[in-house]
Coordinates of C-alpha atoms in Angstrom, one line a residue:
Chain A
X1 CA 0.0 0.0 0.0
X2 CA 1.3 3.5 -0.9
X3 CA 0.6 7.0 0.3
X4 CA 1.8 10.0 -1.8
X5 CA 3.8 7.5 -3.9
X6 CA 5.7 6.1 -0.9
X7 CA 5.2 2.6 0.7
X8 CA 3.2 3.0 3.9
X9 CA 5.6 0.8 5.7
X10 CA 8.5 3.2 5.0
X11 CA 6.3 6.2 6.1
X12 CA 5.5 4.4 9.3
X13 CA 9.2 3.4 9.9
X14 CA 10.4 7.0 9.4
X15 CA 7.6 8.5 11.4
X16 CA 8.2 6.1 14.3
X17 CA 12.0 6.7 14.1
X18 CA 11.2 10.5 14.1
X19 CA 9.1 10.2 17.3
X20 CA 12.0 8.4 19.0
X21 CA 14.6 11.0 17.8
X22 CA 12.3 13.9 18.7
X23 CA 11.5 12.5 22.1
X24 CA 15.1 11.8 23.0
X25 CA 16.6 15.1 21.7
X26 CA 13.6 17.2 22.9
X27 CA 14.2 15.7 26.4
X28 CA 18.0 15.9 26.4
X29 CA 18.0 19.4 24.7
X30 CA 20.1 18.5 21.7
X31 CA 19.5 18.8 17.9
X32 CA 19.3 15.1 17.0
X33 CA 20.7 15.5 13.5
X34 CA 23.8 13.5 14.4
X35 CA 21.8 10.3 14.8
X36 CA 19.7 10.8 11.6
X37 CA 22.5 10.7 9.0
X38 CA 24.2 7.6 10.4
X39 CA 20.9 5.8 10.8
X40 CA 20.0 6.5 7.1
X41 CA 23.5 5.2 6.1
X42 CA 22.9 2.1 8.2
X43 CA 19.5 1.7 6.4
X44 CA 21.5 1.6 3.1
X45 CA 20.9 5.0 1.6
X46 CA 23.6 6.7 -0.6
X47 CA 25.9 8.9 1.5
X48 CA 24.8 12.2 -0.2
X49 CA 21.1 11.3 0.2
X50 CA 21.7 10.6 3.9
X51 CA 23.7 13.8 4.4
X52 CA 21.3 16.0 2.4
X53 CA 18.2 14.6 4.0
X54 CA 19.8 15.0 7.4
X55 CA 20.5 18.6 6.6
X56 CA 16.9 19.3 5.4
X57 CA 15.8 17.7 8.7
X58 CA 18.1 20.1 10.6
X59 CA 16.6 23.1 8.6
X60 CA 13.0 22.1 9.5
X61 CA 13.7 21.4 13.2
X62 CA 15.6 24.7 13.5
X63 CA 12.6 26.6 12.0
X64 CA 10.3 24.9 14.6
X65 CA 12.8 25.7 17.4
X66 CA 12.9 29.3 16.2
X67 CA 9.1 29.6 16.2
X68 CA 9.1 28.1 19.7
X69 CA 11.6 30.6 21.0
X70 CA 10.2 33.4 18.9
X71 CA 12.3 36.3 20.2
X72 CA 15.4 34.3 19.5
X73 CA 16.9 35.5 22.8
X74 CA 19.8 37.9 22.3
X75 CA 20.9 37.8 18.6
X76 CA 23.9 39.6 17.4
X77 CA 22.8 40.1 13.8
X78 CA 26.2 41.3 12.6
X79 CA 27.8 38.2 14.0
X80 CA 24.9 36.1 12.6
X81 CA 25.3 37.4 9.1
X82 CA 29.1 36.9 9.2
X83 CA 28.5 33.4 10.5
X84 CA 26.1 32.6 7.7
X85 CA 28.7 33.7 5.1
X86 CA 31.4 31.5 6.6
X87 CA 29.0 28.6 7.2
X88 CA 27.7 28.7 3.7
X89 CA 31.2 28.6 2.3
X90 CA 32.0 25.6 4.6
X91 CA 28.8 23.8 3.5
X92 CA 29.7 24.2 -0.1
X93 CA 33.2 22.9 0.4
X94 CA 31.9 20.0 2.5
X95 CA 29.4 19.2 -0.3
X96 CA 32.1 19.3 -3.0
X97 CA 34.4 17.1 -0.8
X98 CA 31.6 14.6 -0.3
X99 CA 30.7 14.4 -4.0
X100 CA 34.4 14.0 -4.8
X101 CA 34.8 11.1 -2.3
X102 CA 31.6 9.6 -3.7
X103 CA 33.0 9.7 -7.2
X104 CA 36.1 7.8 -6.1
X105 CA 34.0 5.4 -4.0
X106 CA 35.2 6.4 -0.6
X107 CA 32.4 8.6 0.7
X108 CA 30.6 5.9 2.7
X109 CA 33.8 4.7 4.3
X110 CA 35.1 8.2 5.3
X111 CA 31.8 9.5 6.6
X112 CA 31.2 6.2 8.5
X113 CA 34.6 6.5 10.2
X114 CA 34.0 10.1 11.1
X115 CA 30.6 9.2 12.5
X116 CA 32.1 6.4 14.6
X117 CA 34.5 8.9 16.1
X118 CA 31.9 11.6 16.5
X119 CA 29.1 9.5 18.1
X120 CA 31.7 7.6 20.1
X121 CA 33.4 10.8 21.3
X122 CA 30.1 12.5 22.3
X123 CA 28.7 9.3 23.7
X124 CA 31.8 8.8 25.9
X125 CA 31.8 12.4 27.0
X126 CA 28.1 12.3 28.0
X127 CA 28.5 8.9 29.7
X128 CA 31.6 10.1 31.6
X129 CA 30.0 13.4 32.8
X130 CA 26.7 11.6 33.6
X131 CA 28.5 9.0 35.8
X132 CA 30.5 11.8 37.5
X133 CA 27.3 13.8 38.2
X134 CA 28.5 16.8 36.2
X135 CA 26.4 18.8 33.7
X136 CA 29.0 18.2 31.1
X137 CA 29.7 21.9 30.3
X138 CA 27.4 21.9 27.2
X139 CA 25.3 24.8 26.1
X140 CA 21.8 24.2 24.7
X141 CA 19.1 26.3 23.2
X142 CA 17.0 26.3 26.4
X143 CA 19.7 28.1 28.5
X144 CA 18.3 31.0 30.5
X145 CA 18.5 34.5 29.0
X146 CA 20.6 35.7 31.8
X147 CA 22.8 32.7 32.0
X148 CA 26.5 33.3 32.2
X149 CA 29.6 31.1 32.8
X150 CA 32.2 32.1 35.3
X151 CA 35.4 33.5 33.6
X152 CA 37.3 31.0 35.7
X153 CA 35.7 28.2 33.7
X154 CA 37.2 29.4 30.4
X155 CA 40.3 27.2 29.6
X156 CA 43.6 29.0 29.3
X157 CA 43.9 27.8 25.6
X158 CA 40.6 29.6 24.8
X159 CA 41.8 32.8 26.6
X160 CA 45.0 32.6 24.6
X161 CA 43.1 32.2 21.3
X162 CA 40.8 35.1 22.2
X163 CA 43.8 37.3 22.8
X164 CA 45.0 37.1 19.2
X165 CA 44.0 40.3 17.5
X166 CA 44.4 39.8 13.7
X167 CA 42.8 42.7 11.8
X168 CA 40.2 43.5 10.7
X169 CA 38.6 43.6 14.2
X170 CA 34.8 43.4 14.5
X171 CA 32.8 45.1 17.3
X172 CA 30.1 42.8 18.7
X173 CA 27.3 43.1 21.2
X174 CA 28.5 43.8 24.7
X175 CA 31.5 45.8 23.5
X176 CA 33.4 42.6 22.4
X177 CA 36.1 43.1 19.8
X178 CA 37.1 40.0 17.9
X179 CA 39.0 39.2 14.7
X180 CA 36.9 38.7 11.6
X181 CA 39.0 35.7 10.8
X182 CA 38.2 34.0 14.0
X183 CA 34.4 34.4 13.3
X184 CA 34.8 33.2 9.7
X185 CA 37.1 30.3 10.8
X186 CA 34.6 29.0 13.4
X187 CA 31.7 29.4 10.9
X188 CA 33.6 27.7 8.1
X189 CA 34.6 24.8 10.3
X190 CA 31.0 24.2 11.5
X191 CA 29.7 24.7 7.9
X192 CA 32.2 22.1 6.7
X193 CA 30.8 19.6 9.3
X194 CA 27.3 20.4 8.2
X195 CA 28.0 20.0 4.5
X196 CA 30.0 16.8 5.0
X197 CA 28.0 15.1 7.7
X198 CA 24.5 16.6 7.5
X199 CA 24.6 17.8 11.1
X200 CA 23.5 21.2 12.5
X201 CA 26.8 21.7 14.2
X202 CA 25.3 23.6 17.2
X203 CA 27.1 21.2 19.6
X204 CA 30.4 22.7 18.3
X205 CA 29.3 26.2 17.2
X206 CA 27.8 27.3 20.5
X207 CA 30.8 26.3 22.7
X208 CA 33.1 27.8 20.0
X209 CA 31.3 31.1 20.0
X210 CA 31.6 31.3 23.7
X211 CA 35.1 29.9 24.2
X212 CA 36.9 31.0 21.0
X213 CA 35.0 34.1 19.9
X214 CA 34.2 35.2 23.4
X215 CA 30.5 36.2 23.1
X216 CA 28.3 35.8 26.2
X217 CA 26.2 32.6 26.4
X218 CA 22.8 34.1 25.7
X219 CA 24.1 35.8 22.6
X220 CA 25.8 32.6 21.5
X221 CA 22.5 30.7 21.9
X222 CA 20.3 33.2 20.1
X223 CA 22.8 33.8 17.3
X224 CA 23.3 30.0 16.8
X225 CA 19.6 29.5 16.3
X226 CA 19.3 32.5 14.0
X227 CA 22.3 31.3 12.0
X228 CA 21.3 27.6 11.7
X229 CA 17.9 28.5 10.1
X230 CA 19.7 30.2 7.2
X231 CA 22.7 28.0 6.8
X232 CA 20.5 24.8 7.2
X233 CA 18.2 26.2 4.5
X234 CA 21.0 27.2 2.2
X235 CA 22.8 23.9 2.8
X236 CA 19.8 21.7 2.0
X237 CA 19.0 24.0 -1.0
X238 CA 22.5 23.4 -2.4
X239 CA 22.0 19.6 -2.0
X240 CA 18.4 19.7 -3.3
X241 CA 19.7 21.3 -6.5
X242 CA 21.5 18.0 -7.2
X243 CA 18.3 16.0 -6.3
X244 CA 19.9 14.6 -3.1
X245 CA 17.1 15.6 -0.6
X246 CA 14.7 12.7 -0.3
X247 CA 11.3 13.9 0.8
X248 CA 10.1 10.4 1.4
X249 CA 12.6 10.4 4.3
X250 CA 12.4 14.0 5.5
X251 CA 8.6 14.5 5.6
X252 CA 7.6 11.5 7.8
X253 CA 10.8 11.8 9.9
X254 CA 9.9 15.5 10.6
X255 CA 6.2 14.7 11.3
X256 CA 7.3 12.1 14.0
X257 CA 10.1 14.2 15.3
X258 CA 8.1 17.4 15.9
X259 CA 5.5 15.3 17.9
X260 CA 8.3 13.5 19.8
X261 CA 10.1 16.8 20.6
X262 CA 6.9 18.1 22.3
X263 CA 6.6 15.0 24.4
X264 CA 10.3 15.1 25.2
X265 CA 10.1 18.8 26.2
X266 CA 7.0 18.0 28.4
X267 CA 8.9 15.2 30.1
X268 CA 11.7 17.5 31.2
X269 CA 9.3 19.0 33.8
X270 CA 8.6 15.5 35.2
X271 CA 11.9 13.7 35.1
X272 CA 15.4 14.9 36.0
X273 CA 17.5 14.3 32.9
X274 CA 20.6 13.7 34.9
X275 CA 19.0 10.5 36.2
X276 CA 18.9 8.9 32.8
X277 CA 21.5 10.8 30.9
X278 CA 23.9 7.9 31.2
X279 CA 21.6 5.8 29.0
X280 CA 21.6 8.6 26.4
X281 CA 25.4 8.5 26.3
X282 CA 25.4 4.7 26.0
X283 CA 22.9 5.0 23.1
X284 CA 25.2 7.3 21.2
X285 CA 28.1 4.8 21.8
X286 CA 25.8 2.0 20.5
X287 CA 25.2 4.2 17.4
X288 CA 28.9 4.4 16.8
X289 CA 29.2 0.6 17.2
X290 CA 26.3 0.1 14.8
X291 CA 27.9 2.2 12.1
X292 CA 31.2 0.3 12.6
X293 CA 29.5 -3.1 12.5
X294 CA 27.8 -2.2 9.2
X295 CA 31.1 -1.2 7.7
X296 CA 32.8 -4.4 8.9
X297 CA 29.9 -6.4 7.4
X298 CA 30.5 -4.7 4.1
X299 CA 34.2 -5.3 4.1
X300 CA 33.8 -8.9 5.2
X301 CA 30.8 -9.5 3.0
X302 CA 28.5 -10.6 5.8
X303 CA 25.1 -9.1 4.9
X304 CA 23.5 -10.1 8.3
X305 CA 25.7 -7.5 10.0
X306 CA 23.7 -4.9 8.1
X307 CA 20.6 -6.1 9.9
X308 CA 22.4 -6.3 13.2
X309 CA 23.6 -2.7 13.0
X310 CA 20.0 -1.5 12.1
X311 CA 18.6 -3.4 15.1
X312 CA 21.2 -1.9 17.4
X313 CA 20.7 1.7 16.3
X314 CA 16.9 1.5 16.3
X315 CA 16.7 -0.7 19.4
X316 CA 19.0 1.6 21.4
X317 CA 16.9 4.7 20.5
X318 CA 13.7 2.8 21.3
X319 CA 15.0 1.6 24.7
X320 CA 16.2 5.0 25.9
X321 CA 13.1 6.9 24.7
X322 CA 11.1 4.1 26.4
X323 CA 13.0 4.8 29.6
X324 CA 12.1 8.5 29.3
X325 CA 8.4 7.7 28.8
X326 CA 8.2 5.1 31.6
X327 CA 10.0 7.5 34.0
X328 CA 7.7 10.3 33.1
X329 CA 4.5 8.2 33.6
X330 CA 5.9 7.0 36.9
X331 CA 6.6 10.6 38.0
X332 CA 3.0 11.6 37.0
X333 CA 1.5 8.8 39.0
X334 CA 3.7 9.5 42.0
X335 CA 2.7 13.2 41.8
X336 CA -1.0 12.4 41.7
X337 CA -0.9 9.6 44.4
X338 CA -2.4 10.7 47.8
X339 CA 0.4 11.8 50.1
X340 CA 0.9 9.7 53.3
X341 CA 3.5 12.0 54.9
X342 CA 2.8 14.9 57.2
X343 CA 2.7 18.3 55.6
X344 CA 5.6 20.5 56.5
Chain B
X1 CA 7.1 11.9 -2.9
X2 CA 4.6 14.5 -4.1
X3 CA 6.0 13.9 -7.6
X4 CA 9.2 15.7 -6.6
X5 CA 11.5 12.6 -6.8
X6 CA 13.3 14.0 -9.8
X7 CA 13.2 17.7 -8.9
X8 CA 16.7 19.2 -9.5
X9 CA 18.1 22.7 -10.3
X10 CA 17.1 25.9 -8.7
X11 CA 13.4 25.5 -9.3
X12 CA 13.3 21.9 -8.1
X13 CA 15.3 22.8 -5.0
X14 CA 13.0 25.7 -4.2
X15 CA 10.0 23.3 -4.4
X16 CA 11.6 20.7 -2.2
X17 CA 12.8 23.1 0.4
X18 CA 9.4 24.9 0.2
X19 CA 7.7 21.6 1.0
X20 CA 10.0 21.1 4.0
X21 CA 9.4 24.7 5.3
X22 CA 5.7 24.4 4.8
X23 CA 5.6 21.1 6.7
X24 CA 7.6 22.7 9.5
X25 CA 5.1 25.5 9.8
X26 CA 2.0 23.2 9.6
X27 CA 3.5 20.9 12.2
X28 CA 4.3 23.7 14.6
X29 CA 0.7 25.1 14.4
X30 CA -1.0 21.6 14.2
X31 CA 0.9 20.0 17.1
X32 CA 0.5 23.2 19.1
X33 CA -3.3 23.0 18.8
X34 CA -3.2 19.2 19.4
X35 CA -1.2 19.8 22.6
X36 CA -3.6 22.4 23.8
X37 CA -6.7 20.3 23.1
X38 CA -5.6 16.8 23.9
X39 CA -2.7 17.5 26.3
X40 CA -4.7 17.8 29.6
X41 CA -6.8 14.7 28.8
X42 CA -3.6 12.7 28.0
X43 CA -2.0 13.7 31.2
X44 CA -5.1 12.8 33.2
X45 CA -5.3 9.4 31.5
X46 CA -1.6 8.8 32.2
X47 CA -2.1 9.8 35.8
X48 CA -4.6 6.9 36.0
X49 CA -7.8 9.1 35.8
X50 CA -7.4 10.2 39.4

């Protein structure tokens, strides 16, 4: 059976996967794009289709996030426009690089290896910080408008980088003066990641804006959201010109993800994320293992490993989002149960 | 999907990205309404109808 020319089973698969992705990343306050592209590759899609569809997903989710935040917090528009210019350049170079690797038959291998490192690295970091009871030092879009990080927390290397004053210098909000090359360098690097891997890059851009460019946290958050809408749109447009954006993936994935993100965001008021964050870290580690298993299966010509990797990546996402749902329902029922203790 | 499988070039890309943007807007409004209408009943049901 088909709907809009796409098999109903595929629509249900992507919608269901979208709900899991949205629930997880809505709950844990991250973008979610860095699990979409590897999952599509594990499902057997061409690398450029996986990256392009991941990027279109990033664009749509950033539009929804922007509508949700509406006032965008504190945006430095001058910084945002410069970031868009640098990011667009990076995306174009990343796209050219990916197509070149695809032409010589190495795109899948190179992107898979990078994803194993990326998912493994972030997974290890989250698992490590979760087991140590630390917040992990990350910055997400739900940070408070008046949030600030103690100057003592800025590593020496970041202070050293901020101290380089290569002209031309740009004046930013809050009286900050920073080299144009630093802004363009950060933007280009994150654009390169977006164009090559199909990720939003906020997990690198926001800390980079704070630590390397030196902008305050609320400005970094608002400007990142402003910037990703444009660069995500431009990036997916560039890929769509080559016909690489697959709507039969993006449309159901987004439909599920937008619903899941609302559920995930609602769950944050019921469950303390630090209680189950370790599972999220383990899930990302399993994602890295799934991508690696698929590649090993290809090299060793063992097709069953393709199925094993798919089961691992979908199963891990289902288990962790299940944990979020179960914890939320338990918290709701505990909340509504009659209290037996004395009032204080 | 929607007959845009072979959409390429500037016009094709504009159509594809337009569909994605339109869907994002519709989902934002639609799920917002759904949350407002069905949210309280869902929470009540999950609480066990107490």
